[in-house]
PDB file of C-alpha atoms in Angstrom:
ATOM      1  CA  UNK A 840     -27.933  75.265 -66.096  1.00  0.00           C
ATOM      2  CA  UNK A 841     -28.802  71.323 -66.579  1.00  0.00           C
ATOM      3  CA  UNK A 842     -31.496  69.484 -65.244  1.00  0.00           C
ATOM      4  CA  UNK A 843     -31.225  67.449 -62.795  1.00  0.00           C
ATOM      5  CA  UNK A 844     -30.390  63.647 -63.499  1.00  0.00           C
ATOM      6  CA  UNK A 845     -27.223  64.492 -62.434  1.00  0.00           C
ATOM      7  CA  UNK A 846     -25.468  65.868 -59.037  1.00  0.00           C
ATOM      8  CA  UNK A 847     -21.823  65.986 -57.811  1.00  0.00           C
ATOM      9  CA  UNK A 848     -20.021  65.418 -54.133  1.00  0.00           C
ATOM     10  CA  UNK A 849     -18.902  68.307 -51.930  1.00  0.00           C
ATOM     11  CA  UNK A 850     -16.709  70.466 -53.004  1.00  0.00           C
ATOM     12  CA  UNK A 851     -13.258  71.626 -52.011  1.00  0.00           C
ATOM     13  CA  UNK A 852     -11.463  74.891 -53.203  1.00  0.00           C
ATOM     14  CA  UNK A 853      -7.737  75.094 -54.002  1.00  0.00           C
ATOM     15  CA  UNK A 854      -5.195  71.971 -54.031  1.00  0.00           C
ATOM     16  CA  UNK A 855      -6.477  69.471 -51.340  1.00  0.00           C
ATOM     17  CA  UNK A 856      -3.932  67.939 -48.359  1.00  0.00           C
ATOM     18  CA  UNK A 857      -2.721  64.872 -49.661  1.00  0.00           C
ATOM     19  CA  UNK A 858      -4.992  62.716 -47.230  1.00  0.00           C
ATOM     20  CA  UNK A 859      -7.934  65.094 -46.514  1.00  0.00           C
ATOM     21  CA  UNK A 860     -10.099  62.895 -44.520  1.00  0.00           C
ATOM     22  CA  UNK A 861     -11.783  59.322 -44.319  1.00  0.00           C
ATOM     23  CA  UNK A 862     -14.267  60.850 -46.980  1.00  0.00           C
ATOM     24  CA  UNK A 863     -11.666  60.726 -49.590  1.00  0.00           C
ATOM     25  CA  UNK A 864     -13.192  64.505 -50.516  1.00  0.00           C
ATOM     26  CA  UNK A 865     -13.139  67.623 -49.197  1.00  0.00           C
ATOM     27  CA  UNK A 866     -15.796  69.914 -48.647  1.00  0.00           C
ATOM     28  CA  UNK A 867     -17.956  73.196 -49.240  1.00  0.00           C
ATOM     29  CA  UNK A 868     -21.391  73.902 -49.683  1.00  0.00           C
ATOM     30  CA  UNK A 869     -24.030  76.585 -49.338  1.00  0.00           C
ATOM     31  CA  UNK A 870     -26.241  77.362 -46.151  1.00  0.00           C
ATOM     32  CA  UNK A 871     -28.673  80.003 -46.915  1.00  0.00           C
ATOM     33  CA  UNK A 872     -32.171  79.212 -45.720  1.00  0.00           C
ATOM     34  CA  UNK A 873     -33.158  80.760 -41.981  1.00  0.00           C
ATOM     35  CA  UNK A 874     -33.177  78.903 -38.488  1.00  0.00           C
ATOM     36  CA  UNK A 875     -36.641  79.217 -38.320  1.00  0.00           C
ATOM     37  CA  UNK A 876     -37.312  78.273 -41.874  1.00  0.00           C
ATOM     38  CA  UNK A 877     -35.147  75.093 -41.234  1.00  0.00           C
ATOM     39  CA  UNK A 878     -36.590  74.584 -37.834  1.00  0.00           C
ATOM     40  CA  UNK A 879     -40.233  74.483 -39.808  1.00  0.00           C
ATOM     41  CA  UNK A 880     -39.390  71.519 -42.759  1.00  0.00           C
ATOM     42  CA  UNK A 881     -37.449  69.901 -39.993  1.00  0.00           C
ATOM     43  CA  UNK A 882     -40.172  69.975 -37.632  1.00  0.00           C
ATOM     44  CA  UNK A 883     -37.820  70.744 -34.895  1.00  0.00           C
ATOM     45  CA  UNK A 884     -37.136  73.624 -32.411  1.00  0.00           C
ATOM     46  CA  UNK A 885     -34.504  76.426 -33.013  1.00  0.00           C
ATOM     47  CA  UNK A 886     -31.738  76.266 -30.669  1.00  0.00           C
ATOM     48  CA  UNK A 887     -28.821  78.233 -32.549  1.00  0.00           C
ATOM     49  CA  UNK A 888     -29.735  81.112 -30.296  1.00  0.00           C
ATOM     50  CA  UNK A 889     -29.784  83.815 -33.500  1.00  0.00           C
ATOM     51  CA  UNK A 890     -25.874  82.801 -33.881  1.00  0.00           C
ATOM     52  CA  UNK A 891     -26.593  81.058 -37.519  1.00  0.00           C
ATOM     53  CA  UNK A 892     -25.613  82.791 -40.581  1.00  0.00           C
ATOM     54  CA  UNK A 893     -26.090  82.814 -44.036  1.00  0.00           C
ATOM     55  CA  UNK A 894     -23.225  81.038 -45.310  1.00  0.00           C
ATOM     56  CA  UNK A 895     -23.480  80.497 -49.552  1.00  0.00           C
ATOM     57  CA  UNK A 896     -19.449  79.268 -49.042  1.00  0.00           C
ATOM     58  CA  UNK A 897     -19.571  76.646 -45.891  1.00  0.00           C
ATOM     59  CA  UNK A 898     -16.058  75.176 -45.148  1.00  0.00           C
ATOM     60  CA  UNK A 899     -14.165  73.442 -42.255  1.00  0.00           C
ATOM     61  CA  UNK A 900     -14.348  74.145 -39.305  1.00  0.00           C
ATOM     62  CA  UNK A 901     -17.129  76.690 -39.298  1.00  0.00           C
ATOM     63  CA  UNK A 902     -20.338  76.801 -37.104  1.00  0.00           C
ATOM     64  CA  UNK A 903     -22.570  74.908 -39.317  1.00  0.00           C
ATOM     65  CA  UNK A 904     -26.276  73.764 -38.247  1.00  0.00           C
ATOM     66  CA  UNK A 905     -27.486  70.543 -37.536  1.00  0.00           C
ATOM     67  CA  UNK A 906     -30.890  68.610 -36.440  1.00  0.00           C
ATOM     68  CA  UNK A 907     -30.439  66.350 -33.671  1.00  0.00           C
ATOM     69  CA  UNK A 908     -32.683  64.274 -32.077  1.00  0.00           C
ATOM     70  CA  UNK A 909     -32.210  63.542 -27.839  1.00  0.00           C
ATOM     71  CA  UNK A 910     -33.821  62.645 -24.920  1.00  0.00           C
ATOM     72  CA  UNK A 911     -34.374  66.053 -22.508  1.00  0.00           C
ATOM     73  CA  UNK A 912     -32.344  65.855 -19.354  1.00  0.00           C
ATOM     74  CA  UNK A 913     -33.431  66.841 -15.967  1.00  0.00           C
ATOM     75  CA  UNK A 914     -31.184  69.255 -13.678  1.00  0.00           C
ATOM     76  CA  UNK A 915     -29.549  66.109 -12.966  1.00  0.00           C
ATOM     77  CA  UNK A 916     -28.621  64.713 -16.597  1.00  0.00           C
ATOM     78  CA  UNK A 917     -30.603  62.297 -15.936  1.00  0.00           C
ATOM     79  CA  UNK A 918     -32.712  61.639 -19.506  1.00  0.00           C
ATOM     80  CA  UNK A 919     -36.251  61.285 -20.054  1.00  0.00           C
ATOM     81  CA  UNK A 920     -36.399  58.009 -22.115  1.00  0.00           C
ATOM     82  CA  UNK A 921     -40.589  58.810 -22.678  1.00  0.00           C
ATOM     83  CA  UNK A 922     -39.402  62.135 -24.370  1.00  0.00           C
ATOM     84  CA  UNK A 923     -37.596  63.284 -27.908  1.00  0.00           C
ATOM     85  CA  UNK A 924     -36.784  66.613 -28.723  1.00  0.00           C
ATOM     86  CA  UNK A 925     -35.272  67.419 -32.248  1.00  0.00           C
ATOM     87  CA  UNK A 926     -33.461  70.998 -32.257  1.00  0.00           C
ATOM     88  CA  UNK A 927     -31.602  72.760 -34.593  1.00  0.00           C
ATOM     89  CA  UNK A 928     -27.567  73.129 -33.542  1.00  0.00           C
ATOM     90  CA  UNK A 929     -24.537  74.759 -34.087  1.00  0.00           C
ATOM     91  CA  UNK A 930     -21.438  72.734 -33.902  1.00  0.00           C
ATOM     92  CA  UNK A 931     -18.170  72.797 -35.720  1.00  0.00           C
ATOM     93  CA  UNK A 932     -17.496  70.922 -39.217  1.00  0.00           C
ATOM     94  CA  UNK A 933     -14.926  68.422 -38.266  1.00  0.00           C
ATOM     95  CA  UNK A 934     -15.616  65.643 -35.810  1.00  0.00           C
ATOM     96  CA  UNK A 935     -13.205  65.319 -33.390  1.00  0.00           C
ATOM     97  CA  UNK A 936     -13.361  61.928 -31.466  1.00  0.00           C
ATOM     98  CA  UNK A 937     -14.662  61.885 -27.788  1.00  0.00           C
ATOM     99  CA  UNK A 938     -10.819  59.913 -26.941  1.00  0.00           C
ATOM    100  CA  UNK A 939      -8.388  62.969 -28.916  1.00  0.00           C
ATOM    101  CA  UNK A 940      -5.598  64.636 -27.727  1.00  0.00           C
ATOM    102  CA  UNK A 941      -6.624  67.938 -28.944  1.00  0.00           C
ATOM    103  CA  UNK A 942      -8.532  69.253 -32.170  1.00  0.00           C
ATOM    104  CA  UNK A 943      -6.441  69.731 -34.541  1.00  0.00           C
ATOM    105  CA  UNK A 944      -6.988  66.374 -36.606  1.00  0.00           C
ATOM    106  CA  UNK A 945     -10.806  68.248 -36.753  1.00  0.00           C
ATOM    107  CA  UNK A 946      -9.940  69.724 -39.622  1.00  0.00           C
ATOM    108  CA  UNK A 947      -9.411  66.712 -41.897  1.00  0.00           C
ATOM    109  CA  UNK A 948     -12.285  64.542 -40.510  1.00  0.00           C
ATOM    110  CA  UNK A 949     -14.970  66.934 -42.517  1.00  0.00           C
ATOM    111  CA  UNK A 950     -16.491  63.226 -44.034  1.00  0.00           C
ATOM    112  CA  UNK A 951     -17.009  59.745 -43.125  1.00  0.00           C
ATOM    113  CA  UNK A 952     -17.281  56.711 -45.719  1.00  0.00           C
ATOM    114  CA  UNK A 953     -21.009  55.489 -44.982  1.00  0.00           C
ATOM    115  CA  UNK A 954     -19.503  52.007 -45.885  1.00  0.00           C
ATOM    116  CA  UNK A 955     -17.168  51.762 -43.229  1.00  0.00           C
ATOM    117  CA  UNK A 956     -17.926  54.253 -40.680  1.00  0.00           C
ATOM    118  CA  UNK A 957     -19.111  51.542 -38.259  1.00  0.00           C
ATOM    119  CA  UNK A 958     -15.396  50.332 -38.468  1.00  0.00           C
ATOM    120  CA  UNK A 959     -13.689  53.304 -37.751  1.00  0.00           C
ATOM    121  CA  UNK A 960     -12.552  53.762 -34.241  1.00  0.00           C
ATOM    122  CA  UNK A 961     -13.388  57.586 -34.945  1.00  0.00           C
ATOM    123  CA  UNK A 962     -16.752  57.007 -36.305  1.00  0.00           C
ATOM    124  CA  UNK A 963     -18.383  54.059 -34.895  1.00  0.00           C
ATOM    125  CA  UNK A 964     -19.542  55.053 -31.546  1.00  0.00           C
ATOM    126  CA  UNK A 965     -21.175  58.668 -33.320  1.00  0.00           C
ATOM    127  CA  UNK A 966     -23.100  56.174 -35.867  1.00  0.00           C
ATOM    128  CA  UNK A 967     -24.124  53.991 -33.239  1.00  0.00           C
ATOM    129  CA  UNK A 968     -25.553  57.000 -31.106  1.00  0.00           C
ATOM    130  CA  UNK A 969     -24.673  60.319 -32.227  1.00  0.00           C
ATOM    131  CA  UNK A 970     -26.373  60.712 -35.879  1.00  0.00           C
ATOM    132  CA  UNK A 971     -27.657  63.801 -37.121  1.00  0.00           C
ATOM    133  CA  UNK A 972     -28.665  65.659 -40.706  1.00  0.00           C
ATOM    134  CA  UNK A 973     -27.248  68.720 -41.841  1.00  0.00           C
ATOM    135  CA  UNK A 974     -29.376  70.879 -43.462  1.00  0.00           C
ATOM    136  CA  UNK A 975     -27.815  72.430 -47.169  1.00  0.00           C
ATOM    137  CA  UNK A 976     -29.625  74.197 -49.705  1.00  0.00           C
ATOM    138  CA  UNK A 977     -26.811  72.580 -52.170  1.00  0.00           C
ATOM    139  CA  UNK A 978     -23.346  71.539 -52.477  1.00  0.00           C
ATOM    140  CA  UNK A 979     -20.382  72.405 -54.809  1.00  0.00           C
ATOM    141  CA  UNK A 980     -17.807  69.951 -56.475  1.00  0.00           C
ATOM    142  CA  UNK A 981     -14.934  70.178 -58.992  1.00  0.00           C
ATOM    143  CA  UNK A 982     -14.985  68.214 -61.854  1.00  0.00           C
ATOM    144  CA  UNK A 983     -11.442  67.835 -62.794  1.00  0.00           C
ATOM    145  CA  UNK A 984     -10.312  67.645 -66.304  1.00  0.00           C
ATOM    146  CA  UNK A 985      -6.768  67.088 -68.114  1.00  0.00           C
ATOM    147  CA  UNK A 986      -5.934  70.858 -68.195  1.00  0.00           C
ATOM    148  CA  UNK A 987      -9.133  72.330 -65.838  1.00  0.00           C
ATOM    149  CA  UNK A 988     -10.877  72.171 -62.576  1.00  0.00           C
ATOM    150  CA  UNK A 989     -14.644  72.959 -63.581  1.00  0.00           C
ATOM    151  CA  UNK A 990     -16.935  73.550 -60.084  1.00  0.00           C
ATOM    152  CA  UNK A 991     -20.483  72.422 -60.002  1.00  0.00           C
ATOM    153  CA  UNK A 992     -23.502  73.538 -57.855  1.00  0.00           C
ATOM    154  CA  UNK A 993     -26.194  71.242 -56.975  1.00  0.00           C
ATOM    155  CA  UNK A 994     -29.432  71.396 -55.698  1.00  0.00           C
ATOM    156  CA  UNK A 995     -33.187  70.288 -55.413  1.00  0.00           C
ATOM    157  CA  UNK A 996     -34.991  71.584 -58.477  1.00  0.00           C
ATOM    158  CA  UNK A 997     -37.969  72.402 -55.955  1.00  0.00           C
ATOM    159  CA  UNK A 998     -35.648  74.451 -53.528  1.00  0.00           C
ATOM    160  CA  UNK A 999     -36.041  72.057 -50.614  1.00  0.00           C
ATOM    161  CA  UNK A1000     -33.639  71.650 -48.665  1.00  0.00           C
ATOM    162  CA  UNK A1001     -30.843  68.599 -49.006  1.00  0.00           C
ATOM    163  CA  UNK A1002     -30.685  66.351 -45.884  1.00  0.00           C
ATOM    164  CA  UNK A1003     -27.069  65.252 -45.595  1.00  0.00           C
ATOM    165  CA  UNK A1004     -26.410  62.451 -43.420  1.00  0.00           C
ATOM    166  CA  UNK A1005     -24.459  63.509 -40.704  1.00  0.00           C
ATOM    167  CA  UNK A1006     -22.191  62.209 -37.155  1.00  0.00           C
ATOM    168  CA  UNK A1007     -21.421  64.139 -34.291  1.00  0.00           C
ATOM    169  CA  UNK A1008     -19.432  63.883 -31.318  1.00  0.00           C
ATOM    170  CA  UNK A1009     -18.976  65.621 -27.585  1.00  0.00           C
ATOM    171  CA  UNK A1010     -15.203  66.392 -26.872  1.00  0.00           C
ATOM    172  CA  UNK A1011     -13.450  67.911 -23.787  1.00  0.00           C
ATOM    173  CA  UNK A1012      -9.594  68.281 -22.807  1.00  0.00           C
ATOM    174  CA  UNK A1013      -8.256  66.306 -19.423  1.00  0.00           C
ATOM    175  CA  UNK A1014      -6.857  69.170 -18.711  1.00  0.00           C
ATOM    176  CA  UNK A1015      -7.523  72.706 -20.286  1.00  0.00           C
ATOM    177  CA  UNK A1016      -5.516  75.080 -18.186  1.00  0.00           C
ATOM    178  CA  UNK A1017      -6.840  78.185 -20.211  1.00  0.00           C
ATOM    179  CA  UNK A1018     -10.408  77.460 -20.220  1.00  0.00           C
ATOM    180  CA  UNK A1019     -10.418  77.177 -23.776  1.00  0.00           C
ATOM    181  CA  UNK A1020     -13.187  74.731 -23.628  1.00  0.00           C
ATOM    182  CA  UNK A1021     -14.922  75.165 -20.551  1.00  0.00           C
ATOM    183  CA  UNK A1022     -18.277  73.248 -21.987  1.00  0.00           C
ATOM    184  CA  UNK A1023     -16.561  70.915 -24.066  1.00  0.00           C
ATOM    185  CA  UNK A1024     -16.733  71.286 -28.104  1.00  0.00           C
ATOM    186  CA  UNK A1025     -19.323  69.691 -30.362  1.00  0.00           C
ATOM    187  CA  UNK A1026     -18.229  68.354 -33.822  1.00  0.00           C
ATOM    188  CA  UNK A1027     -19.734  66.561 -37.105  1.00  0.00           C
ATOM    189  CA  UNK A1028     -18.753  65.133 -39.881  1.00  0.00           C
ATOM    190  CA  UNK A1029     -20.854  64.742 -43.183  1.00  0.00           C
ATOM    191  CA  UNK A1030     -21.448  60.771 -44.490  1.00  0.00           C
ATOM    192  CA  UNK A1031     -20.328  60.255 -48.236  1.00  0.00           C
ATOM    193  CA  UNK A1032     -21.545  57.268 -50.772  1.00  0.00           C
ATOM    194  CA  UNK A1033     -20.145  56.361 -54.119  1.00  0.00           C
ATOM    195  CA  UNK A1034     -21.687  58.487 -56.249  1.00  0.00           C
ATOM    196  CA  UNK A1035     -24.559  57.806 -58.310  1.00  0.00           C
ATOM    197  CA  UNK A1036     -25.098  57.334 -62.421  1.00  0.00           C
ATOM    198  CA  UNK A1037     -24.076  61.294 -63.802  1.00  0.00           C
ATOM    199  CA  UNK A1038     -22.281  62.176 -60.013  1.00  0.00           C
ATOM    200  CA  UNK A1039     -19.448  60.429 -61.537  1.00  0.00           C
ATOM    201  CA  UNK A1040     -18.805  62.513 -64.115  1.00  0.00           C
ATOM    202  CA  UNK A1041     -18.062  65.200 -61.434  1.00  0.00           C
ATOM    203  CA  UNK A1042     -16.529  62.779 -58.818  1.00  0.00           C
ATOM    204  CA  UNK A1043     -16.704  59.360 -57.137  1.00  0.00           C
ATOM    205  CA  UNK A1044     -18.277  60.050 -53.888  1.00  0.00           C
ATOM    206  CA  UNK A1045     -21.333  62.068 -52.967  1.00  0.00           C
ATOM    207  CA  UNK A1046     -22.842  63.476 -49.645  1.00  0.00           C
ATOM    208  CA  UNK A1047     -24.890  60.437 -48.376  1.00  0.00           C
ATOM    209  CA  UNK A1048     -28.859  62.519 -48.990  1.00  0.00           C
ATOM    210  CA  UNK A1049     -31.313  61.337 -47.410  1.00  0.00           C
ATOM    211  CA  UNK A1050     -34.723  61.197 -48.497  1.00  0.00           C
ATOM    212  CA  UNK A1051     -37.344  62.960 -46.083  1.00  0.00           C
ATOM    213  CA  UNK A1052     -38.874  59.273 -45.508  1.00  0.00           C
ATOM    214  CA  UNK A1053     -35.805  58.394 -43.768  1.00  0.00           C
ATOM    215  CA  UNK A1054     -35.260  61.008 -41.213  1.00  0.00           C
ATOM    216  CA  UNK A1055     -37.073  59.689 -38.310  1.00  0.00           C
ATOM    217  CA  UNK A1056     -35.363  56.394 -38.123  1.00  0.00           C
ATOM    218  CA  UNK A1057     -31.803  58.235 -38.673  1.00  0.00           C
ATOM    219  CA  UNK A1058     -32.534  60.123 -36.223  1.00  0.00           C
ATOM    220  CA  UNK A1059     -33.910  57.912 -33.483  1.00  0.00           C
ATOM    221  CA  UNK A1060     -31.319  57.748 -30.468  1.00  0.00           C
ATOM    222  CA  UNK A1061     -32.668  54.292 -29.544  1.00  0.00           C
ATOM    223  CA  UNK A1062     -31.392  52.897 -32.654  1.00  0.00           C
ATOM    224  CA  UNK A1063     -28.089  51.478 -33.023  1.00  0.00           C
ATOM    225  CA  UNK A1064     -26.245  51.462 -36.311  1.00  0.00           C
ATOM    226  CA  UNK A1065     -27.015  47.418 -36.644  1.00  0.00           C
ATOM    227  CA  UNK A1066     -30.563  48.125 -36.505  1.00  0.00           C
ATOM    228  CA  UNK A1067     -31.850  47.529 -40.049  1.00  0.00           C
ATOM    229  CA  UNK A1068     -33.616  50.603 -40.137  1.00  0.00           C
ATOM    230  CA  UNK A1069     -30.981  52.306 -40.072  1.00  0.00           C
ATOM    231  CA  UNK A1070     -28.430  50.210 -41.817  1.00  0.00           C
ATOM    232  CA  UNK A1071     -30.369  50.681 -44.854  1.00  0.00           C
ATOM    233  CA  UNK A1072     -29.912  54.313 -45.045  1.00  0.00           C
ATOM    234  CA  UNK A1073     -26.428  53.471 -45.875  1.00  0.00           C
ATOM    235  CA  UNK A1074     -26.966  53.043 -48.785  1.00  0.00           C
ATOM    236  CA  UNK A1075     -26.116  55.187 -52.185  1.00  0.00           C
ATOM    237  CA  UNK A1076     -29.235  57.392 -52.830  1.00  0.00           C
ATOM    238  CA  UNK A1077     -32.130  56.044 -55.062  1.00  0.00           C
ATOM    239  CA  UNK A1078     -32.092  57.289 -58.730  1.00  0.00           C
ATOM    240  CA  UNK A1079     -35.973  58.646 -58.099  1.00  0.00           C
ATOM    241  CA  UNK A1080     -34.038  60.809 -55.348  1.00  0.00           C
ATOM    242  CA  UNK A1081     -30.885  61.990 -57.886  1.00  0.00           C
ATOM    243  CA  UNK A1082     -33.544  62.630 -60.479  1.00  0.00           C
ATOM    244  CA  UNK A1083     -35.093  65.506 -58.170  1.00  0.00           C
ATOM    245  CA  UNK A1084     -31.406  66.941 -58.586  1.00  0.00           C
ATOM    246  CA  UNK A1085     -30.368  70.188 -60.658  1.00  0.00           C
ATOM    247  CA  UNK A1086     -26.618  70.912 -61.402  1.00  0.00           C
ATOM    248  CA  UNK A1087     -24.900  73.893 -62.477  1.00  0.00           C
ATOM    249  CA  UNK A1088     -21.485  74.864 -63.689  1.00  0.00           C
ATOM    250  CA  UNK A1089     -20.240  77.748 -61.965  1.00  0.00           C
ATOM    251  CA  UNK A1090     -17.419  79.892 -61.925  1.00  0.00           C
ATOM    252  CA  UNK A1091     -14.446  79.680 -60.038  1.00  0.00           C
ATOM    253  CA  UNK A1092     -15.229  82.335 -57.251  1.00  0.00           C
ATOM    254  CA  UNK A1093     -15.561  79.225 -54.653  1.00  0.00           C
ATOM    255  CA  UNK A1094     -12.640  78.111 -54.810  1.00  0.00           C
ATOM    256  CA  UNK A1095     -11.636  80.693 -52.643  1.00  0.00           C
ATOM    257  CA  UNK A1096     -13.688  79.733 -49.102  1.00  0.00           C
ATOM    258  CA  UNK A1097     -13.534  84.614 -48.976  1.00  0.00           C
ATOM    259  CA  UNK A1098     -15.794  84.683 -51.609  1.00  0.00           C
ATOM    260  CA  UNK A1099     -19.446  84.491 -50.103  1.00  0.00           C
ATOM    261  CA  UNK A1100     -22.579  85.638 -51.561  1.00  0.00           C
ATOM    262  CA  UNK A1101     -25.372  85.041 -53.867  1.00  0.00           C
ATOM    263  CA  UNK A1102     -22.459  85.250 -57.563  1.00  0.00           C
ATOM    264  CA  UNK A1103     -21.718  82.756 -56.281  1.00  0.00           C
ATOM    265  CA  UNK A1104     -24.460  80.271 -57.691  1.00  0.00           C
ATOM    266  CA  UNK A1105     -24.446  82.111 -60.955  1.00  0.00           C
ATOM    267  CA  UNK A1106     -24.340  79.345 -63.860  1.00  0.00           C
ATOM    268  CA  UNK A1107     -21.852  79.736 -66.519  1.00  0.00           C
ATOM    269  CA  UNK A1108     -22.977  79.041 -70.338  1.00  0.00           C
ATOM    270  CA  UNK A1109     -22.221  76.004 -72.007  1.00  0.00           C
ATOM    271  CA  UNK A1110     -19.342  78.076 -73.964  1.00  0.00           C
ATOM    272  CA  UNK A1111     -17.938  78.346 -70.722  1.00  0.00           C
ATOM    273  CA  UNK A1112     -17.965  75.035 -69.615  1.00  0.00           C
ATOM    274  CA  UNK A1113     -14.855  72.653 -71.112  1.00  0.00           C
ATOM    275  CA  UNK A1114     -16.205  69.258 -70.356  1.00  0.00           C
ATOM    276  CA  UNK A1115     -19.717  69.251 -70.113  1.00  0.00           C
ATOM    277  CA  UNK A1116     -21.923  66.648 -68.522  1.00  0.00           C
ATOM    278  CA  UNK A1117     -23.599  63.719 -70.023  1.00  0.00           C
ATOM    279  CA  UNK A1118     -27.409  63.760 -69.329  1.00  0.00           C
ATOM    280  CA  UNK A1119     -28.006  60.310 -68.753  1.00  0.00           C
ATOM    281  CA  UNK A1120     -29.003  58.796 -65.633  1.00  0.00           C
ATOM    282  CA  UNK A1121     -27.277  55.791 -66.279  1.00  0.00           C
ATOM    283  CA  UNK A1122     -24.093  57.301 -67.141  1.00  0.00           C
ATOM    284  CA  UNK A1123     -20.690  57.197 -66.092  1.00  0.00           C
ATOM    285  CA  UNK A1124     -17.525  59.366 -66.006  1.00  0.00           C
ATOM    286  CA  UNK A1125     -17.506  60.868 -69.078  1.00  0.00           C
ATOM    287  CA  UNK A1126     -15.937  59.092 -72.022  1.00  0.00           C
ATOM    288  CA  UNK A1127     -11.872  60.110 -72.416  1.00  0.00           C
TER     289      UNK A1127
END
C-alpha cells in the first residue's frame, strides 16, 4: 500500500474499443458508502428510493448515484427560482445527448475532457446547466507496462468520499412505440483532467476531483459554464488535494466488471508489483 502523493485515472478492465470516449479513458470505480451516508457529507436529500447498491466494481452503463442541485417544480413544471434542492440520483453512466437517435453511443461517452467539454456539441449544453458530482469512495486504473497491465486503487487516506466532477443530460425518443422509455432516460458522464505529478505514472488523465470548497458553485444551476466560478474548477486538481490521496496496487480481479466485493481492494506486496511507483509529488511517468 503507498501513501498518497500519488493517484491514478479511472480504470477500465480488459482491451478498451479503439475510441472509447471523449475522455480518452475508460472507466470503473468503487461505490460502497450508503444513500443516507452520502446524502449526510453531501448535505442533500436521498432520492434513490432504496434502489442504490453497493457496487465495489462500477462500470458503464450501470445505475450509479449522483448529487444534483435544481430548482423544485410546481404541478405545473413551473420552477421555483427562490428555492434549491440538492438530492441524491440514480441515472445511467453514459451521457447520451438530449438531440440522439437512440442510446447506444451511451456506452462510449462514460468521460468528458474538462478542457474542451464546453466545445463539444455533446457536452456543452450539460456544463452550461446540467453539472453534477458523483460520489466514489475510489477509483481503479491500469498502469500499463512493456509486458503487464498493473491496476491501481485510489482513495482518500481519511475515507471521505471523492467528489468527481460530473454532466448529465435528460433524453427521450420521438417516437418510442414500445414504451421503452416512457419518462425519458437520465445520463452522466464523469469530467477527466491531465493527470497530476505521480497520476502519470499510472496514466495521463484523471477524474476531474473536486475539493469540498468547490461544490456549491459547481453545483449552482444559475451558473453558466463562463461564469468564473465555475470555470476555475476546470482546472487539474491542486497538489494539497492529490497529497490527501492513497494508492494501491491490486490484483487483477477488476478487470473483469463480475468480480464485485470487498478482494477486491486487497493490496498486493511490492514483490508483486512489476513497476512500482515513484513517490514524488513532482514526478512523472516513470523513467524507461
Amino acid at each position: 500500500m503507498l501513501r498518497a502523493d500519488v493517484v491514478g485515472g479511472l480504470v477500465h478492465g480488459g482491451e478498451p474499443p479503439a475510441a472509447c470516449h471523449d475522455g480518452g479513458m475508460c472507466g470503473r470505480y468503487a461505490s460502497i458508502k450508503a444513500p443516507a451516508d452520502l446524502a449526510d457529507e453531501f448535505r442533500a436529500v436521498d432520492a434513490t428510493d432504496g434502489a442504490a447498491r453497493v457496487d465495489y466494481n462500477v462500470a458503464p452503463t450501470k445505475q450509479i448515484i449522483t448529487v444534483v442541485q435544481r430548482h423544485p417544480r410546481d404541478e405545473d413544471g413551473t420552477p421555483d427560482p427562490d428555492t434549491v434542492e440538492r438530492t441524491l440520483r440514480l441515472v445511467r453512466w453514459g451521457l447520451v445527448p438530449s438531440w440522439a437517435k437512440d442510446v447506444k453511443g451511451g456506452a462510449r461517452m462514460i468521460n468528458a475532457r474538462s478542457e474542451t467539454a464546453g466545445e463539444k456539441p455533446a457536452f456543452r449544453r450539460a456544463l452550461n446547466a446540467r453539472r453534477c458530482l458523483i460520489p466514489a469512495d475510489g477509483w481503479y486504473e491500469w498502469q500499463r507496462g512493456k509486458d503487464h497491465k498493473q491496476p491501481y486503487y485510489t482513495h482518500y487516506v481519511d475515507g471521505s468520499s471523492l467528489a468527481m466532477a460530473g454532466l448529465w443530460e435528460y433524453w427521450k425518443p420521438k417516437d418510442d412505440p414500445a414504451n421503452e422509455y416512457p419518462d425519458g432516460l437520465v445520463t452522466a458522464a464523469v469530467l477527466t483532467a491531465a493527470a497530476v505529478g505521480p497520476l502519470a505514472q499510472v496514466h495521463d488523465r484523471m477524474p476531474l476531483v473536486l475539493p469540498r470548497s468547490a461544490w456549491d458553485a459547481w453545483l449552482d444551476p444559475d451558473t453558466g459554464a463562463d461564469s468564473e466560478s465555475v470555470s476555475s474548477l476546470l482546472a487539474p486538481p491542486s497538489p494539497e488535494l492529490v497529497a490527501a490521496f492513497e494508492i494501491r496496487p491490486i490484483g487483477a480481479a477488476v478487470n473483469n466488471v463480475r468480480n464485485n466485493g470487498p478482494e477486491l481492494l486487497e493490496p498486493l506486496g511490492p514483490e508483486d508489483v512489476p513497476e512500482p511507483l515513484q513517490l514524488d509529488l513532482l514526478a512523472g511517468p516513470n523513467p524507461s
